[in-house]
Amino acid sequence: ILAALKSQGLKPSGPWFMHLLSIDRDLFDFYLCVPVTEHVLSTGRVEAHVLPAMRAAQAIYRGPYDNLADAWREFDAWMRANGHQPAAERVQRYLTGPESMVDPAGWETELTRPLES
């Protein structure tokens, strides 16, 4: 992805993220994404996508990536307890991680879940 951006004279405009379309035991369907401020031409496996405006809930998880599944479960439980119905897809944006600090206790991941109601 970064090589495709560089070849087009573009740079990321923020932290990379995953747009997770579906997750189950047999299928983990997602896009690995890098935000940009200008249009990207499709090349190879790199495609341009725009996330639509949506009503969503967000939370910040602090800690190692090993515990992200637990963070999602806790976040989903909070949404349901507060009368929200989360959609199947989700966005996981990596604000800080191993590239910026060694101690995983300080890593921050933004969890975003579109809401159906």
PDB file of N, CA, C and O in Angstrom, residues 28-72:
ATOM      1  N   PHE A  28     -12.203 -14.280   7.979  1.00  0.00           N
ATOM      2  CA  PHE A  28     -11.821 -12.988   8.517  1.00  0.00           C
ATOM      3  C   PHE A  28     -11.680 -12.083   7.302  1.00  0.00           C
ATOM      4  O   PHE A  28     -10.659 -12.087   6.624  1.00  0.00           O
ATOM      5  N   ASP A  29     -12.742 -11.339   6.949  1.00  0.00           N
ATOM      6  CA  ASP A  29     -12.804 -10.551   5.727  1.00  0.00           C
ATOM      7  C   ASP A  29     -12.597  -9.081   6.068  1.00  0.00           C
ATOM      8  O   ASP A  29     -13.390  -8.497   6.806  1.00  0.00           O
ATOM      9  N   PHE A  30     -11.513  -8.477   5.551  1.00  0.00           N
ATOM     10  CA  PHE A  30     -11.208  -7.094   5.913  1.00  0.00           C
ATOM     11  C   PHE A  30     -10.397  -6.399   4.830  1.00  0.00           C
ATOM     12  O   PHE A  30      -9.827  -7.037   3.955  1.00  0.00           O
ATOM     13  N   TYR A  31     -10.395  -5.078   4.925  1.00  0.00           N
ATOM     14  CA  TYR A  31      -9.504  -4.238   4.136  1.00  0.00           C
ATOM     15  C   TYR A  31      -8.467  -3.655   5.075  1.00  0.00           C
ATOM     16  O   TYR A  31      -8.803  -3.212   6.172  1.00  0.00           O
ATOM     17  N   LEU A  32      -7.224  -3.642   4.657  1.00  0.00           N
ATOM     18  CA  LEU A  32      -6.177  -2.917   5.357  1.00  0.00           C
ATOM     19  C   LEU A  32      -6.137  -1.541   4.706  1.00  0.00           C
ATOM     20  O   LEU A  32      -6.041  -1.441   3.477  1.00  0.00           O
ATOM     21  N   CYS A  33      -6.260  -0.469   5.503  1.00  0.00           N
ATOM     22  CA  CYS A  33      -6.483   0.866   4.950  1.00  0.00           C
ATOM     23  C   CYS A  33      -5.460   1.889   5.436  1.00  0.00           C
ATOM     24  O   CYS A  33      -4.997   1.819   6.579  1.00  0.00           O
ATOM     25  N   VAL A  34      -5.183   2.832   4.567  1.00  0.00           N
ATOM     26  CA  VAL A  34      -4.340   3.976   4.889  1.00  0.00           C
ATOM     27  C   VAL A  34      -5.095   5.220   4.426  1.00  0.00           C
ATOM     28  O   VAL A  34      -5.443   5.320   3.249  1.00  0.00           O
ATOM     29  N   PRO A  35      -5.395   6.151   5.345  1.00  0.00           N
ATOM     30  CA  PRO A  35      -6.127   7.345   4.918  1.00  0.00           C
ATOM     31  C   PRO A  35      -5.247   8.288   4.096  1.00  0.00           C
ATOM     32  O   PRO A  35      -4.045   8.410   4.353  1.00  0.00           O
ATOM     33  N   VAL A  36      -5.866   8.920   3.110  1.00  0.00           N
ATOM     34  CA  VAL A  36      -5.185   9.907   2.275  1.00  0.00           C
ATOM     35  C   VAL A  36      -6.135  11.074   2.028  1.00  0.00           C
ATOM     36  O   VAL A  36      -7.346  10.960   2.233  1.00  0.00           O
ATOM     37  N   THR A  37      -5.590  12.193   1.590  1.00  0.00           N
ATOM     38  CA  THR A  37      -6.424  13.361   1.327  1.00  0.00           C
ATOM     39  C   THR A  37      -6.700  13.549  -0.163  1.00  0.00           C
ATOM     40  O   THR A  37      -7.492  14.402  -0.532  1.00  0.00           O
ATOM     41  N   GLU A  38      -6.029  12.752  -1.016  1.00  0.00           N
ATOM     42  CA  GLU A  38      -6.228  12.852  -2.452  1.00  0.00           C
ATOM     43  C   GLU A  38      -6.612  11.489  -3.017  1.00  0.00           C
ATOM     44  O   GLU A  38      -6.385  10.462  -2.383  1.00  0.00           O
ATOM     45  N   HIS A  39      -7.190  11.487  -4.203  1.00  0.00           N
ATOM     46  CA  HIS A  39      -7.627  10.242  -4.837  1.00  0.00           C
ATOM     47  C   HIS A  39      -6.438   9.338  -5.140  1.00  0.00           C
ATOM     48  O   HIS A  39      -5.402   9.795  -5.616  1.00  0.00           O
ATOM     49  N   VAL A  40      -6.611   8.053  -4.888  1.00  0.00           N
ATOM     50  CA  VAL A  40      -5.606   7.044  -5.191  1.00  0.00           C
ATOM     51  C   VAL A  40      -6.068   6.257  -6.403  1.00  0.00           C
ATOM     52  O   VAL A  40      -7.220   5.826  -6.468  1.00  0.00           O
ATOM     53  N   LEU A  41      -5.184   6.066  -7.356  1.00  0.00           N
ATOM     54  CA  LEU A  41      -5.494   5.228  -8.511  1.00  0.00           C
ATOM     55  C   LEU A  41      -5.287   3.769  -8.123  1.00  0.00           C
ATOM     56  O   LEU A  41      -4.297   3.425  -7.481  1.00  0.00           O
ATOM     57  N   SER A  42      -6.226   2.906  -8.506  1.00  0.00           N
ATOM     58  CA  SER A  42      -6.088   1.483  -8.225  1.00  0.00           C
ATOM     59  C   SER A  42      -4.884   0.937  -8.972  1.00  0.00           C
ATOM     60  O   SER A  42      -4.640   1.277 -10.132  1.00  0.00           O
ATOM     61  N   THR A  43      -4.126   0.085  -8.275  1.00  0.00           N
ATOM     62  CA  THR A  43      -2.961  -0.542  -8.878  1.00  0.00           C
ATOM     63  C   THR A  43      -2.701  -1.859  -8.162  1.00  0.00           C
ATOM     64  O   THR A  43      -2.651  -1.897  -6.933  1.00  0.00           O
ATOM     65  N   GLY A  44      -2.602  -2.949  -8.906  1.00  0.00           N
ATOM     66  CA  GLY A  44      -2.410  -4.255  -8.275  1.00  0.00           C
ATOM     67  C   GLY A  44      -3.573  -4.560  -7.334  1.00  0.00           C
ATOM     68  O   GLY A  44      -4.731  -4.463  -7.711  1.00  0.00           O
ATOM     69  N   ARG A  45      -3.242  -4.888  -6.093  1.00  0.00           N
ATOM     70  CA  ARG A  45      -4.276  -5.197  -5.101  1.00  0.00           C
ATOM     71  C   ARG A  45      -4.710  -3.966  -4.311  1.00  0.00           C
ATOM     72  O   ARG A  45      -5.525  -4.071  -3.405  1.00  0.00           O
ATOM     73  N   VAL A  46      -4.175  -2.802  -4.639  1.00  0.00           N
ATOM     74  CA  VAL A  46      -4.527  -1.564  -3.942  1.00  0.00           C
ATOM     75  C   VAL A  46      -5.697  -0.903  -4.660  1.00  0.00           C
ATOM     76  O   VAL A  46      -5.642  -0.662  -5.857  1.00  0.00           O
ATOM     77  N   GLU A  47      -6.758  -0.621  -3.891  1.00  0.00           N
ATOM     78  CA  GLU A  47      -7.957   0.013  -4.428  1.00  0.00           C
ATOM     79  C   GLU A  47      -8.337   1.201  -3.559  1.00  0.00           C
ATOM     80  O   GLU A  47      -8.100   1.191  -2.359  1.00  0.00           O
ATOM     81  N   ALA A  48      -8.964   2.195  -4.170  1.00  0.00           N
ATOM     82  CA  ALA A  48      -9.468   3.346  -3.420  1.00  0.00           C
ATOM     83  C   ALA A  48     -10.876   3.051  -2.926  1.00  0.00           C
ATOM     84  O   ALA A  48     -11.699   2.508  -3.668  1.00  0.00           O
ATOM     85  N   HIS A  49     -11.132   3.369  -1.676  1.00  0.00           N
ATOM     86  CA  HIS A  49     -12.463   3.226  -1.080  1.00  0.00           C
ATOM     87  C   HIS A  49     -12.736   4.440  -0.216  1.00  0.00           C
ATOM     88  O   HIS A  49     -11.810   5.054   0.321  1.00  0.00           O
ATOM     89  N   VAL A  50     -14.002   4.767  -0.068  1.00  0.00           N
ATOM     90  CA  VAL A  50     -14.421   5.848   0.816  1.00  0.00           C
ATOM     91  C   VAL A  50     -15.400   5.264   1.822  1.00  0.00           C
ATOM     92  O   VAL A  50     -16.383   4.624   1.436  1.00  0.00           O
ATOM     93  N   LEU A  51     -15.121   5.461   3.106  1.00  0.00           N
ATOM     94  CA  LEU A  51     -16.076   5.026   4.119  1.00  0.00           C
ATOM     95  C   LEU A  51     -17.233   6.015   4.122  1.00  0.00           C
ATOM     96  O   LEU A  51     -17.014   7.225   4.190  1.00  0.00           O
ATOM     97  N   PRO A  52     -18.459   5.529   4.066  1.00  0.00           N
ATOM     98  CA  PRO A  52     -19.604   6.446   4.048  1.00  0.00           C
ATOM     99  C   PRO A  52     -19.834   7.060   5.424  1.00  0.00           C
ATOM    100  O   PRO A  52     -19.386   6.525   6.449  1.00  0.00           O
ATOM    101  N   ALA A  53     -20.527   8.181   5.442  1.00  0.00           N
ATOM    102  CA  ALA A  53     -20.936   8.766   6.722  1.00  0.00           C
ATOM    103  C   ALA A  53     -21.833   7.764   7.424  1.00  0.00           C
ATOM    104  O   ALA A  53     -22.598   7.040   6.779  1.00  0.00           O
ATOM    105  N   MET A  54     -21.710   7.687   8.729  1.00  0.00           N
ATOM    106  CA  MET A  54     -22.490   6.709   9.472  1.00  0.00           C
ATOM    107  C   MET A  54     -22.668   7.153  10.918  1.00  0.00           C
ATOM    108  O   MET A  54     -21.884   7.946  11.428  1.00  0.00           O
ATOM    109  N   ARG A  55     -23.705   6.641  11.536  1.00  0.00           N
ATOM    110  CA  ARG A  55     -23.883   6.793  12.973  1.00  0.00           C
ATOM    111  C   ARG A  55     -23.097   5.654  13.597  1.00  0.00           C
ATOM    112  O   ARG A  55     -23.271   4.484  13.223  1.00  0.00           O
ATOM    113  N   ALA A  56     -22.208   5.969  14.538  1.00  0.00           N
ATOM    114  CA  ALA A  56     -21.323   4.942  15.073  1.00  0.00           C
ATOM    115  C   ALA A  56     -21.007   5.215  16.536  1.00  0.00           C
ATOM    116  O   ALA A  56     -21.163   6.331  17.022  1.00  0.00           O
ATOM    117  N   ALA A  57     -20.560   4.173  17.209  1.00  0.00           N
ATOM    118  CA  ALA A  57     -20.039   4.290  18.567  1.00  0.00           C
ATOM    119  C   ALA A  57     -18.537   4.080  18.488  1.00  0.00           C
ATOM    120  O   ALA A  57     -18.052   3.299  17.661  1.00  0.00           O
ATOM    121  N   GLN A  58     -17.807   4.792  19.354  1.00  0.00           N
ATOM    122  CA  GLN A  58     -16.351   4.660  19.369  1.00  0.00           C
ATOM    123  C   GLN A  58     -15.858   4.496  20.794  1.00  0.00           C
ATOM    124  O   GLN A  58     -16.451   5.014  21.737  1.00  0.00           O
ATOM    125  N   ALA A  59     -14.733   3.797  20.902  1.00  0.00           N
ATOM    126  CA  ALA A  59     -14.043   3.647  22.177  1.00  0.00           C
ATOM    127  C   ALA A  59     -12.549   3.573  21.890  1.00  0.00           C
ATOM    128  O   ALA A  59     -12.139   3.220  20.783  1.00  0.00           O
ATOM    129  N   ILE A  60     -11.759   3.904  22.876  1.00  0.00           N
ATOM    130  CA  ILE A  60     -10.309   3.757  22.781  1.00  0.00           C
ATOM    131  C   ILE A  60      -9.904   2.603  23.690  1.00  0.00           C
ATOM    132  O   ILE A  60     -10.224   2.596  24.876  1.00  0.00           O
ATOM    133  N   TYR A  61      -9.216   1.632  23.119  1.00  0.00           N
ATOM    134  CA  TYR A  61      -8.657   0.528  23.892  1.00  0.00           C
ATOM    135  C   TYR A  61      -7.178   0.819  24.085  1.00  0.00           C
ATOM    136  O   TYR A  61      -6.468   1.143  23.130  1.00  0.00           O
ATOM    137  N   ARG A  62      -6.702   0.685  25.314  1.00  0.00           N
ATOM    138  CA  ARG A  62      -5.286   0.862  25.620  1.00  0.00           C
ATOM    139  C   ARG A  62      -4.715  -0.477  26.079  1.00  0.00           C
ATOM    140  O   ARG A  62      -5.211  -1.050  27.046  1.00  0.00           O
ATOM    141  N   GLY A  63      -3.705  -0.950  25.381  1.00  0.00           N
ATOM    142  CA  GLY A  63      -3.069  -2.199  25.762  1.00  0.00           C
ATOM    143  C   GLY A  63      -2.600  -2.994  24.561  1.00  0.00           C
ATOM    144  O   GLY A  63      -2.702  -2.542  23.420  1.00  0.00           O
ATOM    145  N   PRO A  64      -2.089  -4.205  24.824  1.00  0.00           N
ATOM    146  CA  PRO A  64      -1.536  -5.040  23.744  1.00  0.00           C
ATOM    147  C   PRO A  64      -2.613  -5.553  22.796  1.00  0.00           C
ATOM    148  O   PRO A  64      -3.764  -5.734  23.179  1.00  0.00           O
ATOM    149  N   TYR A  65      -2.194  -5.822  21.575  1.00  0.00           N
ATOM    150  CA  TYR A  65      -3.120  -6.307  20.557  1.00  0.00           C
ATOM    151  C   TYR A  65      -3.724  -7.661  20.932  1.00  0.00           C
ATOM    152  O   TYR A  65      -4.823  -7.994  20.496  1.00  0.00           O
ATOM    153  N   ASP A  66      -3.023  -8.443  21.747  1.00  0.00           N
ATOM    154  CA  ASP A  66      -3.529  -9.758  22.168  1.00  0.00           C
ATOM    155  C   ASP A  66      -4.891  -9.667  22.851  1.00  0.00           C
ATOM    156  O   ASP A  66      -5.641 -10.647  22.854  1.00  0.00           O
ATOM    157  N   ASN A  67      -5.216  -8.535  23.444  1.00  0.00           N
ATOM    158  CA  ASN A  67      -6.463  -8.388  24.187  1.00  0.00           C
ATOM    159  C   ASN A  67      -7.552  -7.642  23.408  1.00  0.00           C
ATOM    160  O   ASN A  67      -8.585  -7.298  23.977  1.00  0.00           O
ATOM    161  N   LEU A  68      -7.336  -7.393  22.113  1.00  0.00           N
ATOM    162  CA  LEU A  68      -8.328  -6.662  21.329  1.00  0.00           C
ATOM    163  C   LEU A  68      -9.671  -7.386  21.239  1.00  0.00           C
ATOM    164  O   LEU A  68     -10.716  -6.748  21.294  1.00  0.00           O
ATOM    165  N   ALA A  69      -9.668  -8.702  21.140  1.00  0.00           N
ATOM    166  CA  ALA A  69     -10.938  -9.446  21.065  1.00  0.00           C
ATOM    167  C   ALA A  69     -11.754  -9.215  22.335  1.00  0.00           C
ATOM    168  O   ALA A  69     -12.971  -9.009  22.271  1.00  0.00           O
ATOM    169  N   ASP A  70     -11.095  -9.208  23.482  1.00  0.00           N
ATOM    170  CA  ASP A  70     -11.792  -8.937  24.748  1.00  0.00           C
ATOM    171  C   ASP A  70     -12.326  -7.512  24.777  1.00  0.00           C
ATOM    172  O   ASP A  70     -13.437  -7.262  25.248  1.00  0.00           O
ATOM    173  N   ALA A  71     -11.540  -6.567  24.252  1.00  0.00           N
ATOM    174  CA  ALA A  71     -11.980  -5.162  24.217  1.00  0.00           C
ATOM    175  C   ALA A  71     -13.232  -5.024  23.349  1.00  0.00           C
ATOM    176  O   ALA A  71     -14.178  -4.321  23.718  1.00  0.00           O
ATOM    177  N   TRP A  72     -13.250  -5.703  22.190  1.00  0.00           N
ATOM    178  CA  TRP A  72     -14.427  -5.661  21.327  1.00  0.00           C
ATOM    179  C   TRP A  72     -15.643  -6.255  22.028  1.00  0.00           C
ATOM    180  O   TRP A  72     -16.746  -5.724  21.948  1.00  0.00           O
TER     181      TRP A  72
END
